[in-house]
mmCIF file with all atom_site columns, C-alpha atoms in Angstrom:
data_model
loop_
_atom_site.group_PDB
_atom_site.id
_atom_site.type_symbol
_atom_site.label_atom_id
_atom_site.label_alt_id
_atom_site.label_comp_id
_atom_site.label_asym_id
_atom_site.label_entity_id
_atom_site.label_seq_id
_atom_site.pdbx_PDB_ins_code
_atom_site.Cartn_x
_atom_site.Cartn_y
_atom_site.Cartn_z
_atom_site.occupancy
_atom_site.B_iso_or_equiv
_atom_site.pdbx_formal_charge
_atom_site.auth_seq_id
_atom_site.auth_comp_id
_atom_site.auth_asym_id
_atom_site.auth_atom_id
_atom_site.pdbx_PDB_model_num
ATOM 1   C CA . MET A 1 1   ? -14.543 -128.741 -119.486 1.00 0.00 ? 1   MET A CA 1
ATOM 2   C CA . ASN A 1 2   ? -15.112 -126.453 -122.470 1.00 0.00 ? 2   ASN A CA 1
ATOM 3   C CA . GLU A 1 3   ? -12.057 -127.195 -124.551 1.00 0.00 ? 3   GLU A CA 1
ATOM 4   C CA . PHE A 1 4   ? -11.228 -129.064 -127.721 1.00 0.00 ? 4   PHE A CA 1
ATOM 5   C CA . VAL A 1 5   ? -9.559  -132.438 -127.215 1.00 0.00 ? 5   VAL A CA 1
ATOM 6   C CA . ASP A 1 6   ? -7.488  -134.257 -129.843 1.00 0.00 ? 6   ASP A CA 1
ATOM 7   C CA . VAL A 1 7   ? -9.143  -137.618 -130.606 1.00 0.00 ? 7   VAL A CA 1
ATOM 8   C CA . PHE A 1 8   ? -7.997  -138.992 -133.989 1.00 0.00 ? 8   PHE A CA 1
ATOM 9   C CA . SER A 1 9   ? -6.057  -138.369 -137.151 1.00 0.00 ? 9   SER A CA 1
ATOM 10  C CA . THR A 1 10  ? -8.180  -137.723 -140.235 1.00 0.00 ? 10  THR A CA 1
ATOM 11  C CA . LEU A 1 11  ? -6.296  -140.661 -141.788 1.00 0.00 ? 11  LEU A CA 1
ATOM 12  C CA . ASP A 1 12  ? -7.807  -142.997 -139.145 1.00 0.00 ? 12  ASP A CA 1
ATOM 13  C CA . VAL A 1 13  ? -11.417 -142.205 -140.030 1.00 0.00 ? 13  VAL A CA 1
ATOM 14  C CA . PRO A 1 14  ? -12.423 -143.213 -143.571 1.00 0.00 ? 14  PRO A CA 1
ATOM 15  C CA . ASP A 1 15  ? -15.614 -141.892 -145.155 1.00 0.00 ? 15  ASP A CA 1
ATOM 16  C CA . GLY A 1 16  ? -18.731 -143.614 -143.781 1.00 0.00 ? 16  GLY A CA 1
ATOM 17  C CA . SER A 1 17  ? -16.963 -144.996 -140.717 1.00 0.00 ? 17  SER A CA 1
ATOM 18  C CA . LEU A 1 18  ? -17.668 -144.867 -136.989 1.00 0.00 ? 18  LEU A CA 1
ATOM 19  C CA . ARG A 1 19  ? -14.882 -144.737 -134.381 1.00 0.00 ? 19  ARG A CA 1
ATOM 20  C CA . ILE A 1 20  ? -14.866 -144.573 -130.580 1.00 0.00 ? 20  ILE A CA 1
ATOM 21  C CA . SER A 1 21  ? -12.529 -142.555 -128.391 1.00 0.00 ? 21  SER A CA 1
ATOM 22  C CA . GLU A 1 22  ? -12.434 -142.447 -124.585 1.00 0.00 ? 22  GLU A CA 1
ATOM 23  C CA . VAL A 1 23  ? -12.305 -138.758 -123.670 1.00 0.00 ? 23  VAL A CA 1
ATOM 24  C CA . GLY A 1 24  ? -12.684 -137.292 -120.219 1.00 0.00 ? 24  GLY A CA 1
ATOM 25  C CA . GLY A 1 25  ? -14.194 -140.496 -118.850 1.00 0.00 ? 25  GLY A CA 1
ATOM 26  C CA . ARG A 1 26  ? -16.809 -140.835 -121.587 1.00 0.00 ? 26  ARG A CA 1
ATOM 27  C CA . GLU A 1 27  ? -17.060 -142.724 -124.859 1.00 0.00 ? 27  GLU A CA 1
ATOM 28  C CA . ILE A 1 28  ? -17.241 -140.352 -127.802 1.00 0.00 ? 28  ILE A CA 1
ATOM 29  C CA . LEU A 1 29  ? -18.420 -141.624 -131.178 1.00 0.00 ? 29  LEU A CA 1
ATOM 30  C CA . LEU A 1 30  ? -16.799 -140.001 -134.196 1.00 0.00 ? 30  LEU A CA 1
ATOM 31  C CA . ALA A 1 31  ? -18.304 -140.343 -137.665 1.00 0.00 ? 31  ALA A CA 1
ATOM 32  C CA . ARG A 1 32  ? -17.106 -139.157 -141.044 1.00 0.00 ? 32  ARG A CA 1
ATOM 33  C CA . VAL A 1 33  ? -19.590 -138.350 -143.794 1.00 0.00 ? 33  VAL A CA 1
ATOM 34  C CA . VAL A 1 34  ? -17.792 -137.342 -146.986 1.00 0.00 ? 34  VAL A CA 1
ATOM 35  C CA . ASP A 1 35  ? -15.466 -134.601 -145.679 1.00 0.00 ? 35  ASP A CA 1
ATOM 36  C CA . ARG A 1 36  ? -17.415 -133.667 -142.542 1.00 0.00 ? 36  ARG A CA 1
ATOM 37  C CA . TYR A 1 37  ? -16.856 -135.084 -139.081 1.00 0.00 ? 37  TYR A CA 1
ATOM 38  C CA . TYR A 1 38  ? -19.472 -135.491 -136.352 1.00 0.00 ? 38  TYR A CA 1
ATOM 39  C CA . ALA A 1 39  ? -19.071 -136.370 -132.673 1.00 0.00 ? 39  ALA A CA 1
ATOM 40  C CA . ALA A 1 40  ? -21.686 -137.674 -130.230 1.00 0.00 ? 40  ALA A CA 1
ATOM 41  C CA . ASP A 1 41  ? -22.068 -139.835 -127.157 1.00 0.00 ? 41  ASP A CA 1
ATOM 42  C CA . ASN A 1 42  ? -21.466 -143.475 -128.052 1.00 0.00 ? 42  ASN A CA 1
ATOM 43  C CA . ARG A 1 43  ? -24.360 -144.724 -125.904 1.00 0.00 ? 43  ARG A CA 1
ATOM 44  C CA . CYS A 1 44  ? -27.908 -144.602 -127.260 1.00 0.00 ? 44  CYS A CA 1
ATOM 45  C CA . PRO A 1 45  ? -30.152 -142.418 -125.067 1.00 0.00 ? 45  PRO A CA 1
ATOM 46  C CA . HIS A 1 46  ? -32.935 -145.000 -125.499 1.00 0.00 ? 46  HIS A CA 1
ATOM 47  C CA . MET A 1 47  ? -31.403 -148.101 -123.861 1.00 0.00 ? 47  MET A CA 1
ATOM 48  C CA . GLY A 1 48  ? -27.654 -147.387 -123.682 1.00 0.00 ? 48  GLY A CA 1
ATOM 49  C CA . CYS A 1 49  ? -26.557 -149.569 -126.586 1.00 0.00 ? 49  CYS A CA 1
ATOM 50  C CA . ASN A 1 50  ? -23.116 -149.154 -128.188 1.00 0.00 ? 50  ASN A CA 1
ATOM 51  C CA . LEU A 1 51  ? -23.810 -146.925 -131.203 1.00 0.00 ? 51  LEU A CA 1
ATOM 52  C CA . SER A 1 52  ? -20.469 -147.668 -132.851 1.00 0.00 ? 52  SER A CA 1
ATOM 53  C CA . ARG A 1 53  ? -21.984 -151.050 -133.770 1.00 0.00 ? 53  ARG A CA 1
ATOM 54  C CA . GLY A 1 54  ? -24.864 -149.303 -135.526 1.00 0.00 ? 54  GLY A CA 1
ATOM 55  C CA . THR A 1 55  ? -25.212 -148.250 -139.131 1.00 0.00 ? 55  THR A CA 1
ATOM 56  C CA . LEU A 1 56  ? -24.588 -144.903 -140.768 1.00 0.00 ? 56  LEU A CA 1
ATOM 57  C CA . GLU A 1 57  ? -26.512 -143.646 -143.810 1.00 0.00 ? 57  GLU A CA 1
ATOM 58  C CA . GLY A 1 58  ? -25.487 -140.101 -144.583 1.00 0.00 ? 58  GLY A CA 1
ATOM 59  C CA . THR A 1 59  ? -25.749 -138.337 -141.229 1.00 0.00 ? 59  THR A CA 1
ATOM 60  C CA . ILE A 1 60  ? -28.427 -140.716 -139.890 1.00 0.00 ? 60  ILE A CA 1
ATOM 61  C CA . LEU A 1 61  ? -27.122 -143.123 -137.252 1.00 0.00 ? 61  LEU A CA 1
ATOM 62  C CA . THR A 1 62  ? -29.211 -146.228 -136.474 1.00 0.00 ? 62  THR A CA 1
ATOM 63  C CA . CYS A 1 63  ? -28.815 -148.012 -133.137 1.00 0.00 ? 63  CYS A CA 1
ATOM 64  C CA . PRO A 1 64  ? -28.214 -151.760 -133.500 1.00 0.00 ? 64  PRO A CA 1
ATOM 65  C CA . ARG A 1 65  ? -30.583 -152.744 -130.659 1.00 0.00 ? 65  ARG A CA 1
ATOM 66  C CA . HIS A 1 66  ? -34.004 -151.145 -131.195 1.00 0.00 ? 66  HIS A CA 1
ATOM 67  C CA . HIS A 1 67  ? -33.176 -149.268 -134.401 1.00 0.00 ? 67  HIS A CA 1
ATOM 68  C CA . SER A 1 68  ? -33.555 -145.819 -132.896 1.00 0.00 ? 68  SER A CA 1
ATOM 69  C CA . GLN A 1 69  ? -32.285 -143.212 -135.353 1.00 0.00 ? 69  GLN A CA 1
ATOM 70  C CA . PHE A 1 70  ? -30.521 -139.913 -134.759 1.00 0.00 ? 70  PHE A CA 1
ATOM 71  C CA . ASP A 1 71  ? -29.233 -137.165 -137.029 1.00 0.00 ? 71  ASP A CA 1
ATOM 72  C CA . LEU A 1 72  ? -25.570 -136.631 -136.171 1.00 0.00 ? 72  LEU A CA 1
ATOM 73  C CA . ARG A 1 73  ? -25.722 -132.998 -137.299 1.00 0.00 ? 73  ARG A CA 1
ATOM 74  C CA . ASP A 1 74  ? -27.721 -131.996 -134.218 1.00 0.00 ? 74  ASP A CA 1
ATOM 75  C CA . GLY A 1 75  ? -28.616 -135.193 -132.329 1.00 0.00 ? 75  GLY A CA 1
ATOM 76  C CA . ARG A 1 76  ? -32.332 -134.953 -133.036 1.00 0.00 ? 76  ARG A CA 1
ATOM 77  C CA . VAL A 1 77  ? -34.435 -138.094 -132.894 1.00 0.00 ? 77  VAL A CA 1
ATOM 78  C CA . ILE A 1 78  ? -35.558 -139.341 -136.308 1.00 0.00 ? 78  ILE A CA 1
ATOM 79  C CA . ARG A 1 79  ? -37.159 -142.529 -134.919 1.00 0.00 ? 79  ARG A CA 1
ATOM 80  C CA . TRP A 1 80  ? -37.250 -143.593 -131.249 1.00 0.00 ? 80  TRP A CA 1
ATOM 81  C CA . THR A 1 81  ? -37.573 -147.348 -131.952 1.00 0.00 ? 81  THR A CA 1
ATOM 82  C CA . ASP A 1 82  ? -38.800 -149.593 -134.728 1.00 0.00 ? 82  ASP A CA 1
ATOM 83  C CA . TRP A 1 83  ? -41.620 -150.783 -132.468 1.00 0.00 ? 83  TRP A CA 1
ATOM 84  C CA . SER A 1 84  ? -45.209 -149.955 -133.349 1.00 0.00 ? 84  SER A CA 1
ATOM 85  C CA . GLY A 1 85  ? -48.661 -149.869 -131.814 1.00 0.00 ? 85  GLY A CA 1
ATOM 86  C CA . ILE A 1 86  ? -49.156 -150.288 -128.091 1.00 0.00 ? 86  ILE A CA 1
ATOM 87  C CA . LYS A 1 87  ? -45.539 -151.340 -127.532 1.00 0.00 ? 87  LYS A CA 1
ATOM 88  C CA . LEU A 1 88  ? -44.317 -148.024 -128.979 1.00 0.00 ? 88  LEU A CA 1
ATOM 89  C CA . SER A 1 89  ? -46.862 -146.023 -126.970 1.00 0.00 ? 89  SER A CA 1
ATOM 90  C CA . ILE A 1 90  ? -45.787 -147.672 -123.708 1.00 0.00 ? 90  ILE A CA 1
ATOM 91  C CA . ALA A 1 91  ? -42.105 -147.283 -124.564 1.00 0.00 ? 91  ALA A CA 1
ATOM 92  C CA . LYS A 1 92  ? -42.551 -143.540 -125.181 1.00 0.00 ? 92  LYS A CA 1
ATOM 93  C CA . ILE A 1 93  ? -44.263 -143.132 -121.799 1.00 0.00 ? 93  ILE A CA 1
ATOM 94  C CA . LEU A 1 94  ? -41.676 -145.158 -119.862 1.00 0.00 ? 94  LEU A CA 1
ATOM 95  C CA . LYS A 1 95  ? -38.667 -143.807 -121.739 1.00 0.00 ? 95  LYS A CA 1
ATOM 96  C CA . PRO A 1 96  ? -39.608 -140.645 -123.676 1.00 0.00 ? 96  PRO A CA 1
ATOM 97  C CA . PRO A 1 97  ? -37.588 -139.767 -126.781 1.00 0.00 ? 97  PRO A CA 1
ATOM 98  C CA . LYS A 1 98  ? -34.372 -137.946 -125.989 1.00 0.00 ? 98  LYS A CA 1
ATOM 99  C CA . PRO A 1 99  ? -31.876 -136.475 -128.474 1.00 0.00 ? 99  PRO A CA 1
ATOM 100 C CA . LEU A 1 100 ? -28.372 -137.836 -128.830 1.00 0.00 ? 100 LEU A CA 1
ATOM 101 C CA . LYS A 1 101 ? -25.796 -135.541 -127.218 1.00 0.00 ? 101 LYS A CA 1
ATOM 102 C CA . THR A 1 102 ? -23.488 -134.116 -129.880 1.00 0.00 ? 102 THR A CA 1
ATOM 103 C CA . TYR A 1 103 ? -20.179 -132.255 -129.670 1.00 0.00 ? 103 TYR A CA 1
ATOM 104 C CA . GLY A 1 104 ? -18.436 -129.631 -131.772 1.00 0.00 ? 104 GLY A CA 1
ATOM 105 C CA . VAL A 1 105 ? -15.668 -130.825 -134.089 1.00 0.00 ? 105 VAL A CA 1
ATOM 106 C CA . LYS A 1 106 ? -12.814 -128.956 -135.721 1.00 0.00 ? 106 LYS A CA 1
ATOM 107 C CA . ILE A 1 107 ? -9.887  -130.030 -137.860 1.00 0.00 ? 107 ILE A CA 1
ATOM 108 C CA . GLU A 1 108 ? -6.359  -128.749 -137.329 1.00 0.00 ? 108 GLU A CA 1
ATOM 109 C CA . GLY A 1 109 ? -4.023  -130.075 -139.977 1.00 0.00 ? 109 GLY A CA 1
ATOM 110 C CA . GLU A 1 110 ? -4.655  -133.826 -139.942 1.00 0.00 ? 110 GLU A CA 1
ATOM 111 C CA . ARG A 1 111 ? -5.964  -133.886 -136.356 1.00 0.00 ? 111 ARG A CA 1
ATOM 112 C CA . ILE A 1 112 ? -9.628  -134.153 -135.368 1.00 0.00 ? 112 ILE A CA 1
ATOM 113 C CA . LEU A 1 113 ? -10.546 -132.257 -132.211 1.00 0.00 ? 113 LEU A CA 1
ATOM 114 C CA . VAL A 1 114 ? -13.805 -132.586 -130.282 1.00 0.00 ? 114 VAL A CA 1
ATOM 115 C CA . LYS A 1 115 ? -15.236 -129.897 -128.001 1.00 0.00 ? 115 LYS A CA 1
ATOM 116 C CA . LEU A 1 116 ? -16.556 -131.400 -124.793 1.00 0.00 ? 116 LEU A CA 1
ATOM 117 C CA . LYS A 1 117 ? -19.364 -129.520 -123.064 1.00 0.00 ? 117 LYS A CA 1
ATOM 118 C CA . GLU A 1 118 ? -20.295 -129.744 -119.429 1.00 0.00 ? 118 GLU A CA 1
#
């Protein structure tokens, strides 16, 4: 599937908010930061937590479980967990850092469309 899918109206996504849409059998997280929209998987690649319950500061999304952080612009890992020391070292070996999968977004009129990639 390499097509754009209509997910929300721009009126449904206020600045600084996170929304979930079920698209093609997956949960897509949509975020608005000022007048830009970002789309990513809704499940944290660390432990699978629901990211829509996390916090958004600018384009940095923080997972509510272990406080992993991702940049919604490209999915890169800012922080894998808020653990430190030996616990962090073991966690990185057992579950190495992995970026958050992101999706292309475009606006047509008042509709937000997300490009799903296979």
